[in-house]
Amino acid sequence: MEKGKGETFSLKKCPTGINGLDEMTQGGLPRGRTTLVYGGPGCGKTVLAMEFLYRGIMNYQEPGVFLAFEEPQKSLVTNFASMGFHLSEAIDKGKLLIDFVKIDPAEITEAGDFNLDPVFIRLEQAIQKTGAKRVAIDTIETIFSALTKVEKLRSEIKRLFQWLSEKGMTAIVTGEEGRNEATKYGLEEYVSDCVIVLDNRIREQVSKRRLRILKYRGSSHIADECPFLISSNGFSVLPVTSLELNHPAGNERISTGVSDLDDLMSGLGYYRGSSILVSGTAGTGKSSIAAHFVEAACKRNERCLYLSFEESVDQIVRNMKSIKIDLSPYIENGLLTIKSERTSTLGLEEHLLKLHRLIEDQSPKVVIMDPITNFFSVGNFTEVKNMLTRILDFLKQHEITGFFTSLTEPDNSREQTTVGISSIMDTWIVSQDYQDKNEKKRILYLLKSRGMGHSRAIKEMHITPEGVKLTKPHFNLERDKLDDN
Amino acid sequence: MENEQHKSIILKLYIAGTTEKSQAEAERLQEVCENHFPGKYKIEVIDLLERPQLASDEQIFAVPTLVRDLPLPVRKVIGDFSNVEKALVGLDLLPRSH
């Protein structure tokens, strides 16, 4: 952030109302200026441009004008209806005006010099009729298909952008990605304030959309390439990290639901709003520890969201009943929501977005994800870690306690994975099998727990019909037999 | 006044503000049409500054634009036409090898 003495003017911003974009731009697009949004075919530039207008109308009482060069009003209205954008309503109320500039090269012959005054006249008319504050032009480059005087067109387009600024319009103009230049006809030369690039790559049959703010004059912004989605709610950008790490860090402690485990944490349990990782091989009681935590939260009358990537709701409820945890009353009274879904049905970004929606919808105090290692079927380590970082960020901002399980392989082939993920967690509990002579035991210990005094004792874990108990090991523990540490 | 329905050629010249140049062009257009299609044509000069709504109604995005409304299909010539005959060729009103 640049905030020097020399900064005498403050750049006014125009919030887009688009999920995540205002965070990336630290408040929105430059007000009264033109922003260029460009990318290849199908990258979502039309959606971004239209949503900017639609959110302006719905959230900020700012009418808008959409100058369409590619699609007539009817098809825009139909396409956007599937995203829940009621364009026709906005049009009927006089808040939105779509002017389709039909350019049919087949009926046009070019003679001598010309200018684009009629485009200005049309915009002027539309701005007057609606009282517009926002304008979207999608995409004016179409005009180059009908007319050959490129230099003339470019100077006219430049004049148009200047005129929009003089009119005080906050505008988005879209452009088609070029081969050598950013855009085919060099529109970027005339837009000096803000340029956004969209990208749609297909990898392993999954489309990966990315948004990047190429430049934003006079404003700090997130410069990272960030994933975005176009879903039934329109555009959502998912910033990789928040600009400021100002999560509320409370001192409130909440019980783990296992009193012996609380004891390892000064008898107090986890910090509210922290992140907890429980790692272990299959059958080491990770889900049981999760269920205890869920039950404890429900008993405190807190909403819980349990995302299971392996077991069905019925399986979870049945299994936990065997250790005297009855979750069904909480499901019935709505305190607990269990969602069971295979990770492979969605891409990572869809998972993230879905989680955002669920959290906004349900406002839980506790979120369980069991197990997060299943995400590695959808993305590589860096991608999964990035996603988890964003989830943790989001949970922390909402003071939600996040509880994650991680499945490790008996041969430790995934150890690095768990270690890598644990770095972003506040608390890391390891539960694992321990071979004691001829008997298999379970042990549990707290490998780390940020910000609290905690016991480093290694406990033997018993999964009993009364729930999870931790005791002093009833066997001679050899530390060098432990996988971690 | 002749009935418009008898006109087989209807031309509209769209401009944005009257200039000497645009007036001269309109006059020259009139002259050439009178030569080639006496009694069969009608020319309308439309100043979009006075009738702005027509810009979107008639899908005009550049000026000057000379539109052949009749005979169908619609044809447009965009840009100044110092050579009216050439413009009329562009509108398929005169043969190319004129």
XYZ file of C-alpha atoms in Angstrom:
583
model
C 0.000 0.000 0.000
C 1.326 3.361 -0.937
C 0.220 6.067 1.346
C 2.731 8.850 1.113
C 2.471 12.502 1.878
C 2.468 13.247 -1.811
C -0.826 11.495 -2.299
C -3.175 14.417 -2.335
C -6.080 12.984 -4.254
C -7.938 9.912 -3.315
C -9.062 7.656 -6.065
C -12.789 7.150 -5.917
C -13.920 3.607 -6.394
C -17.035 2.105 -7.796
C -17.950 -1.163 -6.089
C -18.775 -3.890 -8.569
C -20.791 -5.949 -6.110
C -19.154 -8.995 -7.664
C -18.049 -11.612 -5.143
C -14.362 -11.247 -4.429
C -13.616 -8.637 -7.076
C -14.093 -5.710 -4.744
C -11.720 -7.350 -2.321
C -9.136 -7.780 -5.057
C -9.496 -4.204 -6.203
C -9.750 -2.884 -2.666
C -13.127 -1.352 -3.178
C -14.035 -1.576 -6.826
C -13.200 -0.140 -10.225
C -11.911 3.405 -10.692
C -14.979 5.620 -10.603
C -15.587 7.752 -13.648
C -12.958 5.833 -15.596
C -12.920 3.047 -18.118
C -11.698 -0.408 -17.197
C -10.624 -2.850 -19.869
C -11.543 -6.503 -19.384
C -10.064 -8.807 -21.943
C -9.545 -12.476 -22.606
C -10.104 -15.232 -25.121
C -13.463 -16.485 -26.361
C -15.641 -17.853 -23.588
C -13.515 -16.351 -20.842
C -16.493 -14.701 -19.172
C -15.951 -11.072 -20.096
C -19.568 -10.532 -21.093
C -20.715 -11.969 -17.766
C -18.364 -9.709 -15.845
C -19.493 -6.654 -17.798
C -23.180 -7.415 -17.380
C -22.912 -8.366 -13.728
C -21.143 -5.078 -13.065
C -24.224 -3.289 -14.402
C -26.724 -5.610 -12.771
C -25.154 -5.411 -9.313
C -24.926 -1.662 -9.786
C -28.659 -1.528 -10.329
C -29.597 -4.015 -7.596
C -27.095 -3.097 -4.876
C -26.111 0.491 -5.487
C -29.070 2.115 -7.243
C -26.876 2.949 -10.198
C -28.582 2.432 -13.551
C -26.575 1.074 -16.427
C -26.267 0.986 -20.181
C -25.036 -2.073 -22.027
C -23.836 -1.433 -25.533
C -23.847 -4.880 -27.109
C -21.937 -5.555 -30.278
C -22.142 -9.308 -30.133
C -25.557 -10.397 -28.947
C -29.006 -8.880 -29.234
C -30.946 -8.003 -26.107
C -33.172 -11.058 -26.343
C -30.360 -13.561 -26.195
C -28.595 -11.650 -23.415
C -31.782 -11.635 -21.362
C -32.238 -15.368 -21.886
C -28.632 -16.279 -21.136
C -28.477 -14.224 -17.979
C -31.811 -15.511 -16.714
C -30.082 -18.838 -16.083
C -27.785 -17.034 -13.640
C -30.699 -15.526 -11.818
C -30.201 -12.095 -13.347
C -33.609 -10.632 -14.058
C -32.488 -8.308 -16.789
C -35.943 -7.833 -18.253
C -37.208 -6.585 -14.911
C -34.406 -4.036 -14.753
C -35.125 -3.075 -18.348
C -38.865 -2.660 -17.653
C -38.067 -0.434 -14.690
C -35.918 1.728 -16.912
C -32.777 0.958 -14.920
C -31.029 -1.010 -17.620
C -30.867 -0.292 -21.298
C -29.344 -2.721 -23.747
C -28.597 -1.244 -27.134
C -27.559 -3.854 -29.636
C -25.332 -2.435 -32.337
C -25.883 -4.772 -35.218
C -22.949 -4.895 -37.542
C -23.401 -7.068 -40.577
C -20.318 -6.852 -42.798
C -22.298 -8.432 -45.641
C -24.567 -5.410 -46.049
C -21.836 -2.798 -45.635
C -19.554 -1.203 -48.195
C -16.889 1.193 -47.045
C -16.346 4.456 -48.930
C -14.375 7.418 -47.608
C -13.799 8.955 -44.231
C -16.303 8.477 -41.422
C -16.682 8.914 -37.709
C -18.510 7.005 -34.993
C -20.752 9.865 -33.854
C -23.847 7.639 -33.994
C -22.323 5.411 -31.286
C -21.897 8.472 -29.084
C -25.429 9.585 -29.906
C -26.827 6.186 -29.007
C -24.958 6.100 -25.716
C -25.976 9.649 -24.905
C -29.609 8.764 -25.518
C -29.370 5.636 -23.386
C -27.560 7.398 -20.538
C -30.201 10.122 -20.512
C -33.098 7.689 -20.566
C -31.817 5.572 -17.683
C -29.847 8.091 -15.667
C -26.939 5.691 -16.030
C -23.823 5.838 -13.903
C -22.322 2.691 -15.383
C -21.669 1.655 -18.953
C -20.529 -1.625 -20.436
C -19.382 -1.983 -24.034
C -19.073 -5.562 -25.266
C -17.013 -5.656 -27.445
C -16.418 -2.640 -29.603
C -13.751 -4.488 -31.582
C -16.543 -6.068 -33.609
C -16.571 -2.835 -35.548
C -13.203 -3.743 -37.049
C -14.877 -6.625 -38.864
C -16.875 -4.228 -41.020
C -14.520 -1.333 -41.546
C -10.922 -1.387 -42.668
C -9.644 2.003 -41.576
C -7.996 0.700 -38.436
C -6.241 3.919 -37.437
C -9.461 5.877 -37.768
C -11.373 3.340 -35.685
C -8.710 3.359 -33.021
C -8.755 7.117 -32.711
C -12.555 7.060 -32.550
C -12.479 4.451 -29.806
C -9.980 6.537 -27.896
C -12.302 9.507 -28.261
C -15.165 7.359 -26.990
C -13.298 6.380 -23.811
C -12.448 10.025 -23.156
C -16.044 10.999 -23.700
C -17.247 8.361 -21.234
C -14.931 9.838 -18.604
C -16.154 13.340 -19.330
C -19.662 12.036 -18.780
C -18.558 10.654 -15.417
C -19.343 7.110 -16.427
C -17.649 4.177 -14.763
C -17.263 1.851 -17.683
C -16.152 -1.638 -18.562
C -15.078 -2.233 -22.117
C -14.328 -5.757 -23.166
C -11.707 -6.834 -25.630
C -10.662 -9.972 -27.398
C -7.246 -11.307 -26.501
C -4.716 -10.716 -29.270
C -1.780 -12.779 -30.417
C 1.022 -10.334 -29.949
C -0.713 -7.457 -28.276
C -2.837 -7.804 -25.179
C -5.957 -7.195 -27.234
C -6.425 -7.675 -30.956
C -6.679 -3.972 -31.732
C -4.609 -2.525 -28.934
C -7.453 -1.170 -26.799
C -5.113 -1.368 -23.807
C -3.281 1.659 -25.165
C -6.280 3.818 -24.416
C -7.169 2.455 -21.036
C -4.633 3.599 -18.541
C -6.456 3.181 -15.268
C -7.441 -0.409 -14.844
C -6.930 -3.545 -16.902
C -8.261 -6.978 -15.959
C -7.367 -10.195 -17.771
C -9.545 -13.289 -17.800
C -8.338 -16.707 -18.752
C -10.092 -20.006 -19.231
C -7.808 -23.019 -19.442
C -9.053 -26.535 -19.754
C -7.002 -29.048 -17.835
C -7.955 -32.653 -17.360
C -11.426 -31.917 -18.689
C -11.919 -29.352 -15.952
C -12.051 -25.730 -16.902
C -9.943 -23.458 -14.780
C -10.888 -19.848 -14.875
C -8.451 -17.234 -13.718
C -8.674 -13.499 -13.212
C -5.784 -11.125 -12.853
C -5.609 -7.391 -12.368
C -2.917 -6.428 -14.813
C -2.815 -2.851 -13.686
C -4.672 -0.482 -11.460
C -3.224 2.972 -11.472
C -3.106 4.706 -8.124
C -4.489 1.807 -6.171
C -3.128 -1.174 -4.375
C -4.734 -4.425 -5.352
C -4.215 -8.152 -5.232
C -1.957 -8.810 -8.184
C -2.140 -12.596 -7.963
C -3.895 -14.633 -10.541
C -7.062 -15.708 -8.771
C -9.499 -18.434 -9.687
C -13.034 -17.459 -10.481
C -16.257 -19.231 -11.189
C -19.292 -18.512 -13.246
C -22.172 -20.254 -11.568
C -25.870 -19.876 -10.999
C -25.058 -16.796 -8.931
C -22.902 -15.143 -11.517
C -19.280 -14.295 -11.131
C -17.218 -15.179 -8.063
C -13.548 -14.435 -7.687
C -11.693 -16.270 -4.967
C -8.682 -14.297 -3.825
C -5.835 -16.564 -2.798
C -5.104 -14.667 0.342
C -6.680 -11.748 2.014
C -4.748 -8.553 1.821
C -4.727 -8.086 5.509
C -4.393 -10.798 8.057
C -6.571 -9.143 10.586
C -8.546 -12.112 11.705
C -10.072 -11.724 15.073
C -7.988 -13.855 17.403
C -10.096 -14.442 20.439
C -9.138 -16.107 23.642
C -12.269 -18.132 23.992
C -11.675 -21.832 24.396
C -14.117 -24.544 23.490
C -14.127 -28.141 24.577
C -12.882 -30.775 22.190
C -15.669 -32.994 23.460
C -13.067 -35.422 24.796
C -12.221 -34.457 28.341
C -8.901 -36.293 28.227
C -7.988 -34.317 25.128
C -9.032 -31.065 26.793
C -6.605 -32.012 29.525
C -3.754 -31.937 27.040
C -4.703 -28.317 26.382
C -4.699 -27.037 29.949
C -8.151 -28.508 30.376
C -9.639 -25.862 28.112
C -9.797 -27.278 24.599
C -9.352 -25.585 21.230
C -9.372 -21.855 20.586
C -12.577 -20.707 18.995
C -11.947 -19.725 15.407
C -8.762 -21.753 15.149
C -7.994 -24.566 12.738
C -7.421 -28.105 13.845
C -5.897 -30.949 11.908
C -6.162 -34.555 12.989
C -3.993 -36.852 10.949
C -3.741 -40.589 11.062
C -4.024 -43.819 9.157
C -7.391 -45.405 8.497
C -9.267 -46.479 11.605
C -7.250 -44.468 14.096
C -10.277 -42.609 15.373
C -10.084 -39.337 13.441
C -13.791 -39.272 12.716
C -14.557 -40.159 16.323
C -12.602 -37.164 17.556
C -14.469 -35.071 15.011
C -17.809 -36.433 16.184
C -17.001 -35.661 19.801
C -16.240 -32.109 18.825
C -19.479 -31.851 16.858
C -21.494 -33.209 19.768
C -19.851 -30.776 22.179
C -20.656 -27.873 19.869
C -24.275 -28.969 19.449
C -24.586 -29.277 23.202
C -23.477 -25.645 23.399
C -26.270 -24.953 20.945
C -23.877 -24.059 18.134
C -24.536 -24.843 14.539
C -22.225 -27.348 12.895
C -21.502 -28.145 9.301
C -19.958 -31.559 8.673
C -18.637 -32.223 5.202
C -17.958 -35.889 4.735
C -16.052 -36.943 1.662
C -16.060 -40.622 2.435
C -19.002 -41.795 4.450
C -22.696 -41.259 4.029
C -24.768 -39.456 6.631
C -26.302 -42.734 7.796
C -22.908 -44.390 8.157
C -21.579 -41.548 10.262
C -24.621 -41.506 12.522
C -24.558 -45.284 12.937
C -20.817 -45.502 13.600
C -20.900 -42.758 16.184
C -23.809 -44.312 17.995
C -21.477 -47.231 18.748
C -19.320 -44.888 20.828
C -22.327 -43.304 22.477
C -22.484 -40.206 20.342
C -25.992 -39.718 19.057
C -25.980 -37.081 16.349
C -29.482 -37.684 15.025
C -31.348 -35.317 17.389
C -29.066 -32.493 16.256
C -29.679 -33.299 12.623
C -33.388 -33.273 13.315
C -33.396 -29.960 15.145
C -31.238 -28.392 12.470
C -28.154 -27.697 14.570
C -26.105 -30.162 12.579
C -25.929 -30.412 8.824
C -23.991 -33.299 7.360
C -23.214 -33.136 3.671
C -21.833 -36.249 2.123
C -20.219 -35.840 -1.245
C -17.428 -37.316 -3.292
C -14.651 -34.804 -3.854
C -14.266 -35.911 -7.442
C -17.682 -34.658 -8.473
C -16.486 -31.055 -8.449
C -13.333 -29.082 -9.142
C -11.498 -27.510 -6.228
C -12.905 -24.101 -6.900
C -16.433 -25.386 -7.014
C -15.850 -27.072 -3.664
C -14.597 -23.824 -2.239
C -17.481 -21.876 -3.636
C -19.970 -24.427 -2.395
C -18.477 -24.205 1.065
C -18.747 -20.413 0.954
C -22.408 -20.713 0.062
C -23.134 -23.310 2.730
C -21.450 -21.194 5.350
C -23.259 -18.064 4.294
C -26.456 -20.013 4.284
C -26.102 -21.798 7.607
C -23.762 -19.596 9.654
C -22.155 -22.519 11.470
C -19.780 -22.067 14.388
C -17.928 -25.272 13.607
C -17.034 -26.772 10.244
C -15.700 -30.304 9.856
C -14.065 -31.570 6.682
C -13.414 -35.291 6.736
C -10.961 -36.114 5.203
C -9.294 -33.283 3.306
C -6.800 -35.699 1.767
C -9.538 -36.714 -0.663
C -9.032 -33.392 -2.416
C -5.826 -34.766 -3.849
C -7.959 -36.649 -6.319
C -9.003 -33.284 -7.723
C -5.854 -31.199 -7.574
C -2.133 -31.304 -6.896
C -0.528 -30.427 -3.583
C -0.104 -26.711 -4.246
C -3.641 -26.341 -5.536
C -5.129 -28.163 -2.563
C -3.016 -26.222 -0.110
C -4.045 -22.961 -1.764
C -7.651 -23.952 -1.487
C -7.298 -24.930 2.154
C -5.518 -21.651 2.859
C -8.470 -19.832 1.401
C -10.901 -21.938 3.402
C -9.013 -21.268 6.629
C -8.918 -17.601 5.806
C -12.616 -17.519 5.242
C -13.393 -19.506 8.392
C -11.163 -17.270 10.496
C -12.793 -14.154 9.198
C -16.095 -15.546 10.362
C -14.690 -16.868 13.646
C -15.622 -20.379 12.673
C -13.605 -23.215 14.139
C -12.378 -25.497 11.386
C -11.699 -29.144 12.047
C -9.985 -31.204 9.373
C -8.956 -34.783 9.196
C -6.122 -36.039 7.075
C -5.701 -39.639 6.097
C -2.124 -40.835 6.111
C -0.880 -44.037 4.532
C 0.544 -46.810 6.723
C 3.812 -46.606 4.789
C 3.930 -42.881 5.374
C 4.027 -42.230 1.649
C 1.921 -39.166 2.180
C 3.702 -37.829 5.171
C 5.022 -34.803 3.350
C 1.509 -33.950 2.330
C 0.236 -33.904 5.864
C 3.264 -31.994 7.065
C 2.728 -29.474 4.300
C -0.897 -28.970 5.175
C -0.232 -28.862 8.893
C 1.825 -25.713 8.416
C -1.322 -23.708 7.848
C -3.159 -25.230 10.832
C -3.121 -23.944 14.392
C -3.406 -27.288 16.087
C -2.149 -30.623 14.849
C -3.201 -33.813 16.529
C -1.572 -37.029 15.404
C -3.341 -40.283 15.961
C -1.650 -43.417 14.785
C -1.273 -47.138 15.164
C 1.517 -48.352 17.333
C 2.810 -51.881 17.144
C 3.523 -53.069 20.658
C 5.034 -56.518 20.382
C 2.114 -58.548 19.076
C -0.561 -56.070 19.876
C -1.705 -53.112 17.865
C -2.318 -50.031 19.929
C -3.521 -46.585 19.111
C -1.645 -43.555 20.288
C -2.403 -39.871 20.111
C -0.378 -36.765 20.767
C -0.496 -33.066 20.160
C 2.252 -32.237 17.734
C 1.581 -28.546 17.827
C -0.900 -26.096 19.159
C -0.288 -22.458 18.517
C -0.762 -19.947 21.258
C -1.418 -22.310 24.095
C 0.538 -24.267 26.620
C -0.031 -27.854 25.772
C 1.129 -31.217 26.894
C 3.490 -33.102 24.679
C 2.579 -36.333 26.332
C 1.951 -39.319 24.137
C -1.298 -40.945 25.106
C -2.778 -44.262 24.373
C -6.141 -43.844 22.745
C -9.065 -46.124 23.450
C -12.198 -46.042 21.378
C -14.721 -47.362 23.875
C -18.491 -47.765 23.882
C -18.443 -44.653 26.050
C -16.424 -42.649 23.573
C -12.779 -41.775 23.092
C -10.554 -42.034 26.172
C -6.908 -41.179 26.494
C -4.688 -42.805 29.083
C -1.065 -43.090 29.961
C 0.257 -45.810 27.662
C -0.104 -49.254 29.194
C 2.973 -50.393 27.398
C 6.542 -49.386 27.042
C 6.570 -46.735 24.373
C 9.628 -46.479 22.216
C 9.798 -42.980 20.822
C 11.835 -43.967 17.838
C 8.942 -46.069 16.634
C 6.910 -42.911 16.072
C 6.545 -41.692 12.565
C 6.510 -38.010 13.175
C 8.718 -35.736 15.219
C -46.315 15.257 -55.182
C -45.791 11.789 -56.373
C -46.948 8.854 -54.303
C -44.061 7.294 -52.377
C -45.357 3.830 -53.020
C -44.433 4.200 -56.655
C -40.802 4.789 -55.786
C -38.768 1.666 -56.346
C -35.591 3.147 -54.869
C -35.500 4.665 -51.389
C -32.217 6.061 -50.151
C -31.517 7.531 -46.725
C -28.443 9.556 -45.979
C -27.611 9.639 -42.286
C -25.442 12.487 -41.027
C -24.628 13.964 -37.639
C -24.919 17.712 -38.048
C -25.198 19.531 -41.332
C -21.974 20.694 -42.886
C -21.223 22.239 -46.230
C -19.668 18.989 -47.253
C -22.689 16.937 -46.288
C -24.984 19.355 -48.078
C -22.885 19.202 -51.209
C -22.931 15.420 -51.067
C -26.679 15.321 -50.702
C -27.113 17.611 -53.679
C -24.744 15.634 -55.824
C -26.554 12.425 -54.852
C -29.842 13.965 -55.926
C -28.356 14.977 -59.239
C -26.903 11.588 -60.085
C -30.106 9.766 -59.112
C -32.152 12.132 -61.248
C -29.898 11.194 -64.158
C -30.096 7.454 -63.680
C -33.517 6.846 -62.133
C -35.748 9.799 -62.983
C -38.999 9.665 -61.048
C -38.233 6.303 -59.486
C -36.249 7.318 -56.444
C -36.622 9.129 -53.156
C -33.787 10.517 -51.039
C -34.150 11.422 -47.377
C -31.390 13.186 -45.465
C -31.543 12.402 -41.748
C -29.600 14.420 -39.216
C -29.101 12.170 -36.185
C -28.450 15.159 -33.945
C -32.062 16.122 -34.584
C -33.482 12.618 -34.538
C -31.121 10.682 -32.239
C -33.488 7.780 -31.691
C -33.076 6.783 -35.331
C -29.440 5.877 -34.732
C -30.403 2.758 -32.810
C -33.726 2.198 -34.585
C -32.006 2.095 -37.954
C -28.764 0.498 -36.726
C -26.474 3.348 -37.700
C -23.069 3.372 -36.012
C -20.997 5.593 -38.317
C -21.624 8.716 -40.372
C -22.097 9.405 -43.104
C -24.036 6.251 -43.921
C -26.042 5.967 -47.086
C -28.693 3.287 -46.770
C -30.581 1.629 -49.569
C -33.899 0.842 -47.883
C -35.497 -0.240 -51.139
C -35.128 -2.395 -53.086
C -34.488 -5.019 -50.425
C -32.210 -6.312 -49.022
C -30.891 -3.323 -47.152
C -27.446 -2.132 -48.194
C -25.206 0.430 -46.560
C -22.302 2.524 -47.709
C -20.280 3.998 -44.867
C -18.039 7.019 -45.326
C -17.773 10.090 -47.482
C -18.475 9.480 -51.133
C -16.754 11.952 -53.371
C -17.740 9.709 -56.231
C -21.504 9.237 -56.095
C -21.547 6.699 -58.910
C -19.149 4.540 -56.977
C -21.383 4.758 -53.917
C -24.352 3.669 -56.002
C -22.302 0.744 -57.282
C -21.644 -0.116 -53.660
C -25.380 -0.154 -53.104
C -25.848 -2.416 -56.138
C -27.904 0.281 -57.811
C -25.487 0.684 -60.677
C -23.625 -2.127 -62.420
C -19.997 -2.587 -61.391
C -18.643 -2.050 -64.930
C -20.205 1.356 -65.301
